[in-house]
mmCIF file of C-alpha atoms and ligand atoms in Angstrom:
data_model
loop_
_atom_site.group_PDB
_atom_site.id
_atom_site.type_symbol
_atom_site.label_atom_id
_atom_site.label_comp_id
_atom_site.label_asym_id
_atom_site.label_seq_id
_atom_site.Cartn_x
_atom_site.Cartn_y
_atom_site.Cartn_z
ATOM 1 C CA UNK A 1 -30.056 0.569 -5.541
ATOM 2 C CA UNK A 2 -26.749 2.476 -4.410
ATOM 3 C CA UNK A 3 -24.231 2.452 -6.816
ATOM 4 C CA UNK A 4 -21.157 0.093 -6.340
ATOM 5 C CA UNK A 5 -18.162 1.336 -4.417
ATOM 6 C CA UNK A 6 -15.034 2.387 -6.166
ATOM 7 C CA UNK A 7 -11.232 2.834 -4.904
ATOM 8 C CA UNK A 8 -12.416 6.197 -5.492
ATOM 9 C CA UNK A 9 -12.159 9.288 -2.651
ATOM 10 C CA UNK A 10 -15.770 9.424 -0.822
ATOM 11 C CA UNK A 11 -16.215 11.497 1.978
ATOM 12 C CA UNK A 12 -17.594 10.281 5.309
ATOM 13 C CA UNK A 13 -18.669 12.660 8.441
ATOM 14 C CA UNK A 14 -15.966 12.545 10.338
ATOM 15 C CA UNK A 15 -11.661 13.106 10.294
ATOM 16 C CA UNK A 16 -9.228 13.255 13.335
ATOM 17 C CA UNK A 17 -6.509 16.205 12.943
ATOM 18 C CA UNK A 18 -4.104 17.204 15.181
ATOM 19 C CA UNK A 19 -1.378 19.427 14.963
ATOM 20 C CA UNK A 20 2.252 19.881 15.326
ATOM 21 C CA UNK A 21 3.625 23.815 16.786
ATOM 22 C CA UNK A 22 5.920 24.968 18.957
ATOM 23 C CA UNK A 23 8.097 21.511 19.039
ATOM 24 C CA UNK A 24 5.083 19.118 20.131
ATOM 25 C CA UNK A 25 1.723 17.190 18.397
ATOM 26 C CA UNK A 26 -1.292 19.254 20.299
ATOM 27 C CA UNK A 27 -3.768 16.255 21.228
ATOM 28 C CA UNK A 28 -6.062 14.883 18.284
ATOM 29 C CA UNK A 29 -9.231 15.818 17.575
ATOM 30 C CA UNK A 30 -11.945 14.738 15.539
ATOM 31 C CA UNK A 31 -13.358 17.018 12.888
ATOM 32 C CA UNK A 32 -15.904 17.611 10.536
ATOM 33 C CA UNK A 33 -14.430 20.007 8.463
ATOM 34 C CA UNK A 34 -12.467 18.050 5.436
ATOM 35 C CA UNK A 35 -10.872 20.598 3.840
ATOM 36 C CA UNK A 36 -7.208 22.069 4.803
ATOM 37 C CA UNK A 37 -6.074 26.318 4.828
ATOM 38 C CA UNK A 38 -2.814 27.023 4.428
ATOM 39 C CA UNK A 39 0.309 29.671 2.753
ATOM 40 C CA UNK A 40 0.538 29.197 -0.681
ATOM 41 C CA UNK A 41 4.331 29.326 0.485
ATOM 42 C CA UNK A 42 3.335 26.315 3.066
ATOM 43 C CA UNK A 43 6.247 23.718 2.315
ATOM 44 C CA UNK A 44 4.039 21.423 1.302
ATOM 45 C CA UNK A 45 2.989 22.875 -1.197
ATOM 46 C CA UNK A 46 6.652 24.352 -2.430
ATOM 47 C CA UNK A 47 8.734 21.464 -1.603
ATOM 48 C CA UNK A 48 6.504 17.863 -0.997
ATOM 49 C CA UNK A 49 7.329 17.633 2.754
ATOM 50 C CA UNK A 50 5.002 15.114 3.169
ATOM 51 C CA UNK A 51 4.390 11.419 3.100
ATOM 52 C CA UNK A 52 1.235 9.328 4.189
ATOM 53 C CA UNK A 53 -0.358 5.041 5.168
ATOM 54 C CA UNK A 54 -2.652 3.221 3.608
ATOM 55 C CA UNK A 55 -4.598 0.675 5.800
ATOM 56 C CA UNK A 56 -8.512 -0.511 5.422
ATOM 57 C CA UNK A 57 -10.975 -1.632 8.307
ATOM 58 C CA UNK A 58 -13.396 -3.903 7.762
ATOM 59 C CA UNK A 59 -15.726 -6.038 9.634
ATOM 60 C CA UNK A 60 -15.657 -10.101 10.011
ATOM 61 C CA UNK A 61 -17.982 -13.031 9.770
ATOM 62 C CA UNK A 62 -19.096 -11.963 13.453
ATOM 63 C CA UNK A 63 -19.564 -8.381 13.154
ATOM 64 C CA UNK A 64 -16.484 -7.365 14.892
ATOM 65 C CA UNK A 65 -15.201 -4.490 12.929
ATOM 66 C CA UNK A 66 -10.889 -5.273 12.889
ATOM 67 C CA UNK A 67 -7.494 -3.892 10.931
ATOM 68 C CA UNK A 68 -4.883 -6.176 9.737
ATOM 69 C CA UNK A 69 -1.658 -4.710 11.244
ATOM 70 C CA UNK A 70 -2.160 -1.221 12.165
ATOM 71 C CA UNK A 71 0.869 -1.171 14.187
ATOM 72 C CA UNK A 72 3.498 -1.390 10.806
ATOM 73 C CA UNK A 73 0.970 1.063 9.357
ATOM 74 C CA UNK A 74 2.583 3.353 12.339
ATOM 75 C CA UNK A 75 5.877 1.953 12.505
ATOM 76 C CA UNK A 76 6.401 2.440 8.823
ATOM 77 C CA UNK A 77 4.787 6.378 9.240
ATOM 78 C CA UNK A 78 7.683 6.674 11.843
ATOM 79 C CA UNK A 79 10.566 5.767 9.288
ATOM 80 C CA UNK A 80 8.335 8.200 6.293
ATOM 81 C CA UNK A 81 8.525 10.846 8.697
ATOM 82 C CA UNK A 82 12.004 10.785 9.568
ATOM 83 C CA UNK A 83 13.364 10.072 6.364
ATOM 84 C CA UNK A 84 11.227 13.641 5.794
ATOM 85 C CA UNK A 85 13.018 15.402 8.471
ATOM 86 C CA UNK A 86 9.186 15.520 10.101
ATOM 87 C CA UNK A 87 7.765 14.775 13.871
ATOM 88 C CA UNK A 88 7.244 11.563 14.020
ATOM 89 C CA UNK A 89 3.938 9.973 15.337
ATOM 90 C CA UNK A 90 3.469 8.096 18.786
ATOM 91 C CA UNK A 91 2.515 4.692 17.637
ATOM 92 C CA UNK A 92 -0.017 4.067 20.277
ATOM 93 C CA UNK A 93 -1.911 7.672 18.970
ATOM 94 C CA UNK A 94 -1.234 6.410 15.122
ATOM 95 C CA UNK A 95 -3.683 3.024 16.275
ATOM 96 C CA UNK A 96 -5.844 5.158 19.214
ATOM 97 C CA UNK A 97 -6.589 8.370 16.146
ATOM 98 C CA UNK A 98 -7.204 5.676 13.152
ATOM 99 C CA UNK A 99 -9.595 3.731 16.034
ATOM 100 C CA UNK A 100 -11.217 7.636 16.515
ATOM 101 C CA UNK A 101 -12.086 7.563 13.251
ATOM 102 C CA UNK A 102 -13.011 3.956 12.335
ATOM 103 C CA UNK A 103 -15.625 4.176 15.675
ATOM 104 C CA UNK A 104 -16.788 7.916 13.875
ATOM 105 C CA UNK A 105 -17.956 6.813 10.101
ATOM 106 C CA UNK A 106 -19.023 3.069 12.044
ATOM 107 C CA UNK A 107 -21.823 3.485 9.485
ATOM 108 C CA UNK A 108 -19.772 3.791 5.969
ATOM 109 C CA UNK A 109 -17.697 -0.027 7.345
ATOM 110 C CA UNK A 110 -19.429 -2.319 4.236
ATOM 111 C CA UNK A 111 -21.304 -5.120 4.839
ATOM 112 C CA UNK A 112 -19.140 -8.427 5.312
ATOM 113 C CA UNK A 113 -19.158 -10.038 2.174
ATOM 114 C CA UNK A 114 -18.837 -7.302 -0.502
ATOM 115 C CA UNK A 115 -15.387 -7.439 -0.943
ATOM 116 C CA UNK A 116 -15.385 -3.734 0.595
ATOM 117 C CA UNK A 117 -13.494 -1.951 3.472
ATOM 118 C CA UNK A 118 -13.417 1.335 4.930
ATOM 119 C CA UNK A 119 -9.668 2.843 3.709
ATOM 120 C CA UNK A 120 -8.084 4.906 6.323
ATOM 121 C CA UNK A 121 -5.477 7.528 4.219
ATOM 122 C CA UNK A 122 -3.243 9.048 7.533
ATOM 123 C CA UNK A 123 -1.285 11.637 5.828
ATOM 124 C CA UNK A 124 0.741 14.654 7.471
ATOM 125 C CA UNK A 125 1.871 17.915 5.844
ATOM 126 C CA UNK A 126 4.233 20.628 6.714
ATOM 127 C CA UNK A 127 2.422 24.032 7.312
ATOM 128 C CA UNK A 128 5.429 26.605 7.582
ATOM 129 C CA UNK A 129 5.423 29.025 4.674
ATOM 130 C CA UNK A 130 9.049 28.816 3.601
ATOM 131 C CA UNK A 131 10.562 29.777 0.664
ATOM 132 C CA UNK A 132 14.203 29.046 0.817
ATOM 133 C CA UNK A 133 14.613 24.932 0.907
ATOM 134 C CA UNK A 134 14.409 23.444 4.503
ATOM 135 C CA UNK A 135 11.949 22.171 6.937
ATOM 136 C CA UNK A 136 8.963 23.016 7.717
ATOM 137 C CA UNK A 137 8.550 24.078 11.460
ATOM 138 C CA UNK A 138 4.671 23.067 11.392
ATOM 139 C CA UNK A 139 3.234 20.544 10.773
ATOM 140 C CA UNK A 140 -0.668 19.317 10.159
ATOM 141 C CA UNK A 141 -1.818 15.022 10.717
ATOM 142 C CA UNK A 142 -4.671 13.801 9.176
ATOM 143 C CA UNK A 143 -6.558 10.528 8.691
ATOM 144 C CA UNK A 144 -9.787 10.103 6.739
ATOM 145 C CA UNK A 145 -11.588 7.384 6.278
ATOM 146 C CA UNK A 146 -12.856 6.209 2.378
ATOM 147 C CA UNK A 147 -15.597 3.282 2.134
ATOM 148 C CA UNK A 148 -13.904 1.222 -1.089
ATOM 149 C CA UNK A 149 -16.102 -1.262 -2.655
ATOM 150 C CA UNK A 150 -13.988 -5.255 -3.567
ATOM 151 C CA UNK A 151 -11.247 -4.065 -5.905
ATOM 152 C CA UNK A 152 -12.061 -6.692 -8.628
ATOM 153 C CA UNK A 153 -14.644 -7.080 -10.245
ATOM 154 C CA UNK A 154 -15.391 -10.613 -11.761
ATOM 155 C CA UNK A 155 -14.146 -11.803 -14.012
ATOM 156 C CA UNK A 156 -10.536 -11.140 -12.720
ATOM 157 C CA UNK A 157 -9.133 -9.159 -15.376
ATOM 158 C CA UNK A 158 -4.922 -10.716 -15.170
ATOM 159 C CA UNK A 159 -2.719 -7.448 -15.241
ATOM 160 C CA UNK A 160 -0.710 -7.087 -18.719
ATOM 161 C CA UNK A 161 2.478 -5.274 -17.455
ATOM 162 C CA UNK A 162 5.809 -3.857 -19.181
ATOM 163 C CA UNK A 163 9.049 -3.121 -18.017
ATOM 164 C CA UNK A 164 9.421 1.642 -17.645
ATOM 165 C CA UNK A 165 11.841 3.108 -19.159
ATOM 166 C CA UNK A 166 11.293 6.359 -16.261
ATOM 167 C CA UNK A 167 12.697 4.712 -13.411
ATOM 168 C CA UNK A 168 10.886 5.072 -9.949
ATOM 169 C CA UNK A 169 13.747 5.543 -6.772
ATOM 170 C CA UNK A 170 17.422 6.312 -6.228
ATOM 171 C CA UNK A 171 19.069 3.459 -5.224
ATOM 172 C CA UNK A 172 19.698 6.308 -1.414
ATOM 173 C CA UNK A 173 16.989 8.132 -2.117
ATOM 174 C CA UNK A 174 12.966 7.828 -1.042
ATOM 175 C CA UNK A 175 11.836 5.116 -2.931
ATOM 176 C CA UNK A 176 11.328 2.847 1.161
ATOM 177 C CA UNK A 177 9.449 5.469 2.480
ATOM 178 C CA UNK A 178 5.749 6.055 1.712
ATOM 179 C CA UNK A 179 6.243 10.096 0.459
ATOM 180 C CA UNK A 180 3.707 11.906 -2.168
ATOM 181 C CA UNK A 181 6.771 12.658 -4.341
ATOM 182 C CA UNK A 182 7.626 8.848 -5.563
ATOM 183 C CA UNK A 183 3.662 9.220 -6.999
ATOM 184 C CA UNK A 184 4.468 12.358 -8.018
ATOM 185 C CA UNK A 185 7.495 11.269 -10.732
ATOM 186 C CA UNK A 186 5.122 8.187 -11.273
ATOM 187 C CA UNK A 187 2.223 9.889 -12.711
ATOM 188 C CA UNK A 188 3.863 10.510 -16.517
ATOM 189 C CA UNK A 189 5.305 6.868 -16.637
ATOM 190 C CA UNK A 190 1.570 5.613 -16.138
ATOM 191 C CA UNK A 191 -0.749 7.325 -18.145
ATOM 192 C CA UNK A 192 1.610 6.601 -20.781
ATOM 193 C CA UNK A 193 1.263 3.369 -19.651
ATOM 194 C CA UNK A 194 -2.332 3.409 -20.291
ATOM 195 C CA UNK A 195 -2.115 4.921 -23.342
ATOM 196 C CA UNK A 196 0.393 2.285 -24.615
ATOM 197 C CA UNK A 197 -2.458 -0.228 -23.566
ATOM 198 C CA UNK A 198 -0.214 -1.434 -19.921
ATOM 199 C CA UNK A 199 -1.880 -1.718 -17.011
ATOM 200 C CA UNK A 200 0.878 -0.521 -14.651
ATOM 201 C CA UNK A 201 4.511 0.105 -14.797
ATOM 202 C CA UNK A 202 7.636 -1.751 -13.625
ATOM 203 C CA UNK A 203 10.454 -0.361 -12.072
ATOM 204 C CA UNK A 204 13.960 -1.219 -11.897
ATOM 205 C CA UNK A 205 16.640 -0.217 -9.831
ATOM 206 C CA UNK A 206 17.489 2.578 -11.301
ATOM 207 C CA UNK A 207 21.791 2.660 -10.849
ATOM 208 C CA UNK A 208 21.963 -0.305 -12.654
ATOM 209 C CA UNK A 209 18.559 -1.340 -14.246
ATOM 210 C CA UNK A 210 18.698 -4.833 -14.076
ATOM 211 C CA UNK A 211 16.876 -5.898 -11.218
ATOM 212 C CA UNK A 212 13.118 -5.952 -11.337
ATOM 213 C CA UNK A 213 11.432 -3.451 -8.010
ATOM 214 C CA UNK A 214 8.237 -2.747 -7.883
ATOM 215 C CA UNK A 215 5.280 -1.270 -9.401
ATOM 216 C CA UNK A 216 4.315 2.268 -8.427
ATOM 217 C CA UNK A 217 1.843 1.093 -5.724
ATOM 218 C CA UNK A 218 2.337 -2.718 -5.303
ATOM 219 C CA UNK A 219 5.710 -4.934 -4.623
ATOM 220 C CA UNK A 220 5.737 -7.846 -6.701
ATOM 221 C CA UNK A 221 5.824 -11.400 -6.164
ATOM 222 C CA UNK A 222 7.298 -14.365 -8.765
ATOM 223 C CA UNK A 223 6.296 -18.278 -8.083
ATOM 224 C CA UNK A 224 8.833 -20.941 -10.376
ATOM 225 C CA UNK A 225 8.648 -24.545 -11.378
ATOM 226 C CA UNK A 226 9.651 -26.395 -7.915
ATOM 227 C CA UNK A 227 7.056 -23.725 -6.112
ATOM 228 C CA UNK A 228 8.563 -21.409 -4.604
ATOM 229 C CA UNK A 229 8.430 -17.992 -4.204
ATOM 230 C CA UNK A 230 10.485 -14.984 -4.537
ATOM 231 C CA UNK A 231 10.391 -11.433 -4.233
ATOM 232 C CA UNK A 232 12.975 -8.895 -4.849
ATOM 233 C CA UNK A 233 14.497 -7.266 -2.243
ATOM 234 C CA UNK A 234 16.167 -3.718 -2.442
ATOM 235 C CA UNK A 235 16.323 -0.396 -0.022
ATOM 236 C CA UNK A 236 14.539 1.919 -2.680
ATOM 237 C CA UNK A 237 11.377 -0.478 -2.568
ATOM 238 C CA UNK A 238 8.505 0.464 -0.548
ATOM 239 C CA UNK A 239 7.763 -2.780 2.693
ATOM 240 C CA UNK A 240 4.354 -3.400 1.258
ATOM 241 C CA UNK A 241 3.097 -5.026 4.570
ATOM 242 C CA UNK A 242 1.082 -7.267 2.774
ATOM 243 C CA UNK A 243 3.764 -8.799 1.107
ATOM 244 C CA UNK A 244 5.998 -9.147 5.057
ATOM 245 C CA UNK A 245 2.289 -11.127 5.716
ATOM 246 C CA UNK A 246 2.397 -12.908 2.225
ATOM 247 C CA UNK A 247 6.299 -14.377 2.720
ATOM 248 C CA UNK A 248 5.537 -15.120 6.322
ATOM 249 C CA UNK A 249 2.219 -17.280 5.914
ATOM 250 C CA UNK A 250 3.728 -18.712 2.553
ATOM 251 C CA UNK A 251 6.717 -20.154 4.709
ATOM 252 C CA UNK A 252 5.001 -21.561 7.485
ATOM 253 C CA UNK A 253 1.616 -22.237 6.560
ATOM 254 C CA UNK A 254 2.216 -23.606 3.215
ATOM 255 C CA UNK A 255 6.293 -24.361 3.942
ATOM 256 C CA UNK A 256 6.942 -22.551 0.368
ATOM 257 C CA UNK A 257 10.840 -22.142 0.111
ATOM 258 C CA UNK A 258 11.016 -17.857 0.351
ATOM 259 C CA UNK A 259 13.323 -15.967 -2.085
ATOM 260 C CA UNK A 260 13.789 -12.609 -0.679
ATOM 261 C CA UNK A 261 16.757 -11.724 -3.381
ATOM 262 C CA UNK A 262 17.860 -9.366 -6.909
ATOM 263 C CA UNK A 263 16.146 -10.378 -9.068
ATOM 264 C CA UNK A 264 17.416 -10.025 -12.645
ATOM 265 C CA UNK A 265 15.126 -8.305 -15.517
ATOM 266 C CA UNK A 266 16.212 -11.706 -17.417
ATOM 267 C CA UNK A 267 15.332 -13.749 -15.077
ATOM 268 C CA UNK A 268 11.016 -13.087 -15.859
ATOM 269 C CA UNK A 269 11.437 -16.271 -17.962
ATOM 270 C CA UNK A 270 12.191 -18.745 -15.526
ATOM 271 C CA UNK A 271 8.631 -17.369 -13.451
ATOM 272 C CA UNK A 272 5.368 -19.042 -14.171
ATOM 273 C CA UNK A 273 2.993 -16.941 -12.283
ATOM 274 C CA UNK A 274 3.451 -13.398 -11.333
ATOM 275 C CA UNK A 275 1.345 -10.731 -9.280
ATOM 276 C CA UNK A 276 1.796 -7.567 -7.543
ATOM 277 C CA UNK A 277 0.326 -6.964 -3.808
ATOM 278 C CA UNK A 278 -0.788 -4.372 -1.960
ATOM 279 C CA UNK A 279 -3.749 -3.716 0.747
ATOM 280 C CA UNK A 280 -6.664 -2.501 -1.419
ATOM 281 C CA UNK A 281 -5.894 -6.312 -4.045
ATOM 282 C CA UNK A 282 -3.832 -8.758 -1.377
ATOM 283 C CA UNK A 283 -2.742 -10.200 -4.518
ATOM 284 C CA UNK A 284 -3.225 -8.860 -7.904
ATOM 285 C CA UNK A 285 -2.823 -11.563 -10.761
ATOM 286 C CA UNK A 286 -0.328 -10.475 -13.901
ATOM 287 C CA UNK A 287 -0.366 -11.902 -16.956
ATOM 288 C CA UNK A 288 2.367 -10.515 -18.782
ATOM 289 C CA UNK A 289 5.231 -8.209 -18.361
ATOM 290 C CA UNK A 290 6.374 -6.638 -21.525
ATOM 291 C CA UNK A 291 9.934 -5.974 -22.249
ATOM 292 C CA UNK A 292 11.973 -4.701 -25.315
ATOM 293 C CA UNK A 293 10.076 -5.428 -27.844
ATOM 294 C CA UNK A 294 9.491 -9.171 -25.972
ATOM 295 C CA UNK A 295 6.356 -10.438 -24.082
ATOM 296 C CA UNK A 296 6.544 -12.862 -21.698
ATOM 297 C CA UNK A 297 3.366 -14.675 -20.333
ATOM 298 C CA UNK A 298 2.202 -16.276 -17.104
ATOM 299 C CA UNK A 299 0.018 -18.868 -15.875
ATOM 300 C CA UNK A 300 -3.525 -17.603 -14.668
ATOM 301 C CA UNK A 301 -6.029 -20.230 -14.324
ATOM 302 C CA UNK A 302 -10.047 -19.400 -14.893
ATOM 303 C CA UNK A 303 -9.519 -17.138 -12.031
ATOM 304 C CA UNK A 304 -7.679 -15.456 -13.511
ATOM 305 C CA UNK A 305 -4.984 -16.412 -11.024
ATOM 306 C CA UNK A 306 -1.828 -18.235 -10.852
ATOM 307 C CA UNK A 307 -3.036 -20.712 -8.423
ATOM 308 C CA UNK A 308 0.204 -20.593 -5.953
ATOM 309 C CA UNK A 309 -0.966 -17.230 -5.640
ATOM 310 C CA UNK A 310 -4.453 -17.818 -5.671
ATOM 311 C CA UNK A 311 -3.484 -20.463 -2.947
ATOM 312 C CA UNK A 312 -1.832 -17.523 -1.181
ATOM 313 C CA UNK A 313 -3.758 -14.570 -2.110
ATOM 314 C CA UNK A 314 -7.532 -16.564 0.503
ATOM 315 C CA UNK A 315 -4.789 -17.926 2.959
ATOM 316 C CA UNK A 316 -4.093 -14.081 3.299
ATOM 317 C CA UNK A 317 -7.869 -12.828 3.026
ATOM 318 C CA UNK A 318 -9.061 -16.616 5.624
ATOM 319 C CA UNK A 319 -6.481 -14.819 8.434
ATOM 320 C CA UNK A 320 -7.763 -11.324 7.373
ATOM 321 C CA UNK A 321 -11.312 -12.473 8.327
ATOM 322 C CA UNK A 322 -10.605 -14.605 11.017
ATOM 323 C CA UNK A 323 -11.931 -17.846 8.726
ATOM 324 C CA UNK A 324 -7.879 -19.305 9.901
ATOM 325 C CA UNK A 325 -5.974 -18.048 13.418
ATOM 326 C CA UNK A 326 -3.034 -15.943 11.840
ATOM 327 C CA UNK A 327 -0.368 -15.861 14.097
ATOM 328 C CA UNK A 328 -0.641 -13.428 17.195
ATOM 329 C CA UNK A 329 -1.700 -9.616 16.578
ATOM 330 C CA UNK A 330 -2.934 -9.619 12.659
ATOM 331 C CA UNK A 331 -6.263 -8.652 13.135
ATOM 332 C CA UNK A 332 -7.245 -5.729 15.252
ATOM 333 C CA UNK A 333 -10.169 -5.316 17.151
ATOM 334 C CA UNK A 334 -11.584 -1.706 17.058
ATOM 335 C CA UNK A 335 -13.398 -1.453 20.334
HETATM 336 C C1 PLP B 401 1.175 1.363 -0.352
HETATM 337 C C2 PLP B 401 2.393 0.911 -0.937
HETATM 338 C C3 PLP B 401 3.284 -1.095 -1.057
HETATM 339 C C4 PLP B 401 1.858 -1.466 -0.300
HETATM 340 O O1 PLP B 401 1.786 -2.176 0.526
HETATM 341 P P1 PLP B 401 0.680 -2.292 1.158
HETATM 342 O O2 PLP B 401 1.113 -1.697 3.465
HETATM 343 O O3 PLP B 401 0.920 -3.871 1.630
HETATM 344 O O4 PLP B 401 -0.017 -1.867 0.794
HETATM 345 C C5 PLP B 401 3.717 -1.458 -2.067
HETATM 346 N N1 PLP B 401 4.125 0.006 -2.839
HETATM 347 C C6 PLP B 401 4.352 1.473 -3.195
HETATM 348 C C7 PLP B 401 5.471 2.049 -3.638
HETATM 349 C C8 PLP B 401 3.314 1.547 -1.827
HETATM 350 O O5 PLP B 401 3.205 3.069 -2.088
#
């Protein structure tokens, strides 16, 4: 029997590559070459000029191959590129390139019902050799695909988080874009969290260290006693497509009141449910958050989820699977 798929890199035959030179992008193409040859002084290696995206392709019940809101990944990559002084990829080109990679690796898309998907990783790097700090002149844009398994093993194990002493993003920094540098600085904190028995770090706003921002790789959601969905708003939070989708379906499908606002760390005790959201897991349930000697607990049912967040998670997954009709354009067919 094959080993069950995990959320880990596994090589597929084809990836997309395009090169920026003399002020323009080359016509992109598929390649089987999974390696990149660079100058030792390439801007990405010395000064981390790189950004990325993450989205999944999967099969619906009817066997259609689809992606979820790839237009928003394209838009977010454009804003990441602008902040990183990199030449953005046209929205249509980005989506077309994703489609090419998905179709070329079609045999690697997990079957419907397996819970797995083909994860796409578009990314861009600055390739010009530099020594003085300046943006690269030449760039490489790639998209590779990796099949990944269901995010959760059953039974679902709700997460235990801690408020982190280290910071993730400065108020006018790069927290709002998907840049590798935001992850490099989180490695120390995540290893430390794991050593101390926590699953993830919750970061506070670094200016006042009083407001909840997000974890290293996911936005955070809360539910109040009176059934309100509350999620932090801050310019230094990465604008999660999953979170924006959940906010919309909470309002439009469940007619919930939704607050997107600053959330003081002292408010944690007022919330009944907590979850993390992102492409891979949709919503991961949170059981506890540890903060300065105190552990705050959230409700989880026998499935490991809070009731309201479980409902929202199923609703979003039903829309993604086309079991129910979602807002127009959310499920994008690959043809
Ligand atoms: C990618 C990412 C998310 C999740 O975004 P989705 O678009 O929902 O996958 C959340 N926080 C950070 C820091 C991220 O990099």
